[in-house]
mmCIF file of C-alpha atoms in Angstrom:
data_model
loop_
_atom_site.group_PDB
_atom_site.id
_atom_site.type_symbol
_atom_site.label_atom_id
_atom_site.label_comp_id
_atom_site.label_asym_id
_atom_site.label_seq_id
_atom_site.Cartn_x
_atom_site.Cartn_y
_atom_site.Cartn_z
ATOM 1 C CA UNK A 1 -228.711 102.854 -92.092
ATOM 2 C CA UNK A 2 -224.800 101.853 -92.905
ATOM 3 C CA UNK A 3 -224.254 99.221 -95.667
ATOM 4 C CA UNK A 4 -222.756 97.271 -92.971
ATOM 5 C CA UNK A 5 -226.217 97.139 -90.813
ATOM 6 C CA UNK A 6 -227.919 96.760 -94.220
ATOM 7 C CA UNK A 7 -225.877 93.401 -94.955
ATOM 8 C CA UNK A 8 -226.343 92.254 -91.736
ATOM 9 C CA UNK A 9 -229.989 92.507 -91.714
ATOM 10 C CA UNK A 10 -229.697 90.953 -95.437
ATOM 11 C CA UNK A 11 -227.825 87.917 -93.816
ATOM 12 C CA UNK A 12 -230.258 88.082 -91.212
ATOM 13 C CA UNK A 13 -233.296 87.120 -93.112
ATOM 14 C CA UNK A 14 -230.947 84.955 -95.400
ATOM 15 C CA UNK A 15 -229.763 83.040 -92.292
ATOM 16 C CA UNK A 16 -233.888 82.841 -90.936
ATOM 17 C CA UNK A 17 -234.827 81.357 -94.661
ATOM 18 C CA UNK A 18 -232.220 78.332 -94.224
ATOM 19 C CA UNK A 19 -234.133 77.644 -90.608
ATOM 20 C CA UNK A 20 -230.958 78.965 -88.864
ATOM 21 C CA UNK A 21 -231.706 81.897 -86.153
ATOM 22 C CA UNK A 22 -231.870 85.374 -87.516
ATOM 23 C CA UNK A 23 -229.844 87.079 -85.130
ATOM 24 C CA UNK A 24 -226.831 84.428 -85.605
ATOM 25 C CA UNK A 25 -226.721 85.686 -89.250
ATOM 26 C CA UNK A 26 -227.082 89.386 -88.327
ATOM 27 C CA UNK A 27 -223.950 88.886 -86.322
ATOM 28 C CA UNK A 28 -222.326 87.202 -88.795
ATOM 29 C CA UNK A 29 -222.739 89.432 -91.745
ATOM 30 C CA UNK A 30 -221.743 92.921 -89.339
ATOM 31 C CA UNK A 31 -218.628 91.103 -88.868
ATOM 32 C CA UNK A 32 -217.940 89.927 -92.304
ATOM 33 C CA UNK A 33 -218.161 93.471 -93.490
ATOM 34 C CA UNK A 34 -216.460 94.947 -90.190
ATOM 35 C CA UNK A 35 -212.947 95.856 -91.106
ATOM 36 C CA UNK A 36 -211.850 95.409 -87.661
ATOM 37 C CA UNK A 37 -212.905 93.012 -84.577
ATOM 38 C CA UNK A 38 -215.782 94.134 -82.755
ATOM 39 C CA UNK A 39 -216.751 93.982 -78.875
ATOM 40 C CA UNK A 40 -220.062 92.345 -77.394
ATOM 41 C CA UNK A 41 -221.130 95.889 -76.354
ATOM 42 C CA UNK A 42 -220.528 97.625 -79.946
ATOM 43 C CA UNK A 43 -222.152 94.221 -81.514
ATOM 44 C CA UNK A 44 -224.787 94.497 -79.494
ATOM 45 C CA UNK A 45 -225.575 98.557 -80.138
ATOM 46 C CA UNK A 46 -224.864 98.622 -83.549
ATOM 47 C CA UNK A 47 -227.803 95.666 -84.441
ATOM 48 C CA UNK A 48 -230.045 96.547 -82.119
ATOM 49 C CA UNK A 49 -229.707 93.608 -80.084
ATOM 50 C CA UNK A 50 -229.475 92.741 -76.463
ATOM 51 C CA UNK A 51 -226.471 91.559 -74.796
ATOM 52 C CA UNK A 52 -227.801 87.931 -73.875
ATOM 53 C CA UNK A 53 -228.442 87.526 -77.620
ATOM 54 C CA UNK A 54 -225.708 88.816 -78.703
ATOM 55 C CA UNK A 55 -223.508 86.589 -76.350
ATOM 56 C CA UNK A 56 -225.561 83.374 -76.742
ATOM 57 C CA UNK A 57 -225.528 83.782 -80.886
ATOM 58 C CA UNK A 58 -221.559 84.474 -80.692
ATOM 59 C CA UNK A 59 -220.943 81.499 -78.549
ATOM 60 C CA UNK A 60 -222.967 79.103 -81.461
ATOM 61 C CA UNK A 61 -220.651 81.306 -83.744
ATOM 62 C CA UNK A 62 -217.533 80.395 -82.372
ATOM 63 C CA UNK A 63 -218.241 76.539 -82.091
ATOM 64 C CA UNK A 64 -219.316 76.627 -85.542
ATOM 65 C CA UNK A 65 -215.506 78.102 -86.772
ATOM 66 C CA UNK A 66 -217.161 81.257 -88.103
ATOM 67 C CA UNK A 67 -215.801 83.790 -85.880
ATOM 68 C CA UNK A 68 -213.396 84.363 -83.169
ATOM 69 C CA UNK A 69 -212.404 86.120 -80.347
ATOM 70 C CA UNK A 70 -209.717 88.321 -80.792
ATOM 71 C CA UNK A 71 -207.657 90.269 -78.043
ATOM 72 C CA UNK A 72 -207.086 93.533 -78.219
ATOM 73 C CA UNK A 73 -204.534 95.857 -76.423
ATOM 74 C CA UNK A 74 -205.865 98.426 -73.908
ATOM 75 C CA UNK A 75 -208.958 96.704 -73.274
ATOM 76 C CA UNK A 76 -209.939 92.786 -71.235
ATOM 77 C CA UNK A 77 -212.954 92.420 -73.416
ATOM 78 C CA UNK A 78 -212.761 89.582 -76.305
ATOM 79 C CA UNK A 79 -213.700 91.438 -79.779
ATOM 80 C CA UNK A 80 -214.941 89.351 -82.414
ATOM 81 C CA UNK A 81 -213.474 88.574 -85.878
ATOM 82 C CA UNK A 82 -215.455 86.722 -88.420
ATOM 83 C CA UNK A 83 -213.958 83.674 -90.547
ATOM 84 C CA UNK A 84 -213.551 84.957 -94.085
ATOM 85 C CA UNK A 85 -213.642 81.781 -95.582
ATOM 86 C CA UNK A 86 -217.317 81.212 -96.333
ATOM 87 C CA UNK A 87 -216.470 77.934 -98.222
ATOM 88 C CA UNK A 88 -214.771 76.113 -94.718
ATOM 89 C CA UNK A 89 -217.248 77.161 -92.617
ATOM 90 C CA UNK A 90 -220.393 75.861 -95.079
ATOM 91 C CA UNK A 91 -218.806 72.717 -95.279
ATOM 92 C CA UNK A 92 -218.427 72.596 -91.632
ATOM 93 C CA UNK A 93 -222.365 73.125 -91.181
ATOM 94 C CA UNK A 94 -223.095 70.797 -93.775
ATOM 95 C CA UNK A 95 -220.815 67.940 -92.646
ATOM 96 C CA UNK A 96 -221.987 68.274 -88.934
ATOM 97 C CA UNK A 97 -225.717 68.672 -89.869
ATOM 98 C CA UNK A 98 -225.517 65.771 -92.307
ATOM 99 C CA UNK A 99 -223.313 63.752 -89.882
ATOM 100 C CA UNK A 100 -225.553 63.712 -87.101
ATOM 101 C CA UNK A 101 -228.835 63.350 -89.499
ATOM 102 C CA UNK A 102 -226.837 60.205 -90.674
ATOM 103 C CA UNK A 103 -226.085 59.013 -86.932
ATOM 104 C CA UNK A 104 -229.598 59.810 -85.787
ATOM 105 C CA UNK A 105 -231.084 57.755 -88.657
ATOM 106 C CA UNK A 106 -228.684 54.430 -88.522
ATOM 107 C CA UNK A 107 -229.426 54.851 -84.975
ATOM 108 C CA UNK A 108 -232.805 54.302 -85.933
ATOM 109 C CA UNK A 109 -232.967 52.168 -88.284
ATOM 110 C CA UNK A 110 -231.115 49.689 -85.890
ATOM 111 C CA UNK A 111 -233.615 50.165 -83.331
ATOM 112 C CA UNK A 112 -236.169 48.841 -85.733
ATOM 113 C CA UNK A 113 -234.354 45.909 -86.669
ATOM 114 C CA UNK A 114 -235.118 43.500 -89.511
ATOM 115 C CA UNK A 115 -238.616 42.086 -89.949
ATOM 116 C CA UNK A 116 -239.488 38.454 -91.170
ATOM 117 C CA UNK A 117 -241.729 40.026 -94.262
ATOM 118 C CA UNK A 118 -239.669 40.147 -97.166
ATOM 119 C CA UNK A 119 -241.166 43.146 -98.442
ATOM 120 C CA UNK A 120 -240.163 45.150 -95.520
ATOM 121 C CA UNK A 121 -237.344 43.665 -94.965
ATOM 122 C CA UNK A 122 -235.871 45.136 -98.658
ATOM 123 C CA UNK A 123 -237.523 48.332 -98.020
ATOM 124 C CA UNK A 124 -235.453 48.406 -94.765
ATOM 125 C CA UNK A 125 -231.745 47.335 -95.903
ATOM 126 C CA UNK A 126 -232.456 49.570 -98.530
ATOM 127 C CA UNK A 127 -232.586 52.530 -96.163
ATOM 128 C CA UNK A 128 -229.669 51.434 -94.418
ATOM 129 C CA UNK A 129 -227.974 51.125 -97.835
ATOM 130 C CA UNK A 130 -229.133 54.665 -99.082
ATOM 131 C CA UNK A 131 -227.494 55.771 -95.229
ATOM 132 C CA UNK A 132 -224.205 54.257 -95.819
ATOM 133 C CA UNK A 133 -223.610 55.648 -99.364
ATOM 134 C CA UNK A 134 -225.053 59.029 -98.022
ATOM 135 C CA UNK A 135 -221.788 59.058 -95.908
ATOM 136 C CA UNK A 136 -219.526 58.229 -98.497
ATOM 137 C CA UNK A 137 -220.812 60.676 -100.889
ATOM 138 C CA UNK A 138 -220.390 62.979 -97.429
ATOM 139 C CA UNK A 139 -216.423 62.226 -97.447
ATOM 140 C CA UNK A 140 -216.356 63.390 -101.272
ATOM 141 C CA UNK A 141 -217.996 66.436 -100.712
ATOM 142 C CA UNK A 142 -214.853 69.090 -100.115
ATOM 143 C CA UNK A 143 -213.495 67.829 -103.243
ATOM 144 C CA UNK A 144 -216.791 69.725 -105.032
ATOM 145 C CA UNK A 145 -215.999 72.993 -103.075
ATOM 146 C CA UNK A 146 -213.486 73.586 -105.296
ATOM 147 C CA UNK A 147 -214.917 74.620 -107.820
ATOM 148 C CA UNK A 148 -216.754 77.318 -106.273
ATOM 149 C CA UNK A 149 -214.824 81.067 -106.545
ATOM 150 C CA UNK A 150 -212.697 82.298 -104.039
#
């Protein structure tokens, strides 16, 4: 097995133990390590994969900024580059997953409304409290990427 199928079944299970699909971080991690853009077919052969998966997994790859199709001369098939820049696209997933968590949950919470009890009342504004700061301390959080290496 090449170090490059190695990693990418490394990233695999890496990508499966943060509840993201396994074959998305298979993909990811061949073309991390791939010193040139890859096509759909060789993507698909070298991993083991089918097509469909392949395909489906790049698509949720693209949207997420963590690769790209690249052209390539002599050929009408897209190739795929990966995003070298681990620290963008993590902040990407975080933002958007937090984001819409935030959303969902203001959402809600507004549904619900405030009750005459006292007691729940608090209990509820101070949800809705914690889900405001959460976003501000969301808007901070490139600022602490930073400090992690290049």
């Amino acid at each position: 097995m090449s170090h490059r199928v190695e990693f990418a079944m490394f990233a695999g299970e890496l990508a499966e133990s943060l509840s993201f699909n396994k074959s998305i971080g298979q993909i990811f991690g061949f073309l991390y390590l791939s010193p040139e853009p890859l096509s759909l077919d060789e993507i698909s052969s070298r991993l083991s994969m089918s097509k469909g998966n392949a395909s489906i997994n790049l698509r949720y790859l693209e949207a997420w900024g963590a690769v790209r199709p690249v052209a390539m001369s002599g050929t009408r098939r897209d190739h795929y580059q990966a995003n070298a820049n681990l620290k963008e696209i993590i902040l990407r997933r975080v933002e958007e997953g937090i984001s819409r968590r935030l959303d969902l949950a203001e959402e809600r919470l507004g549904q619900i409304g405030l009750p005459s009890d006292p007691h729940t009342r608090k209990k509820i504004q101070d949800l809705r409290n914690l889900v405001g700061a959460s976003r501000k301390a969301l808007k901070i959080l490139p600022g602490f990427l930073k400090f992690l290496p290049k």
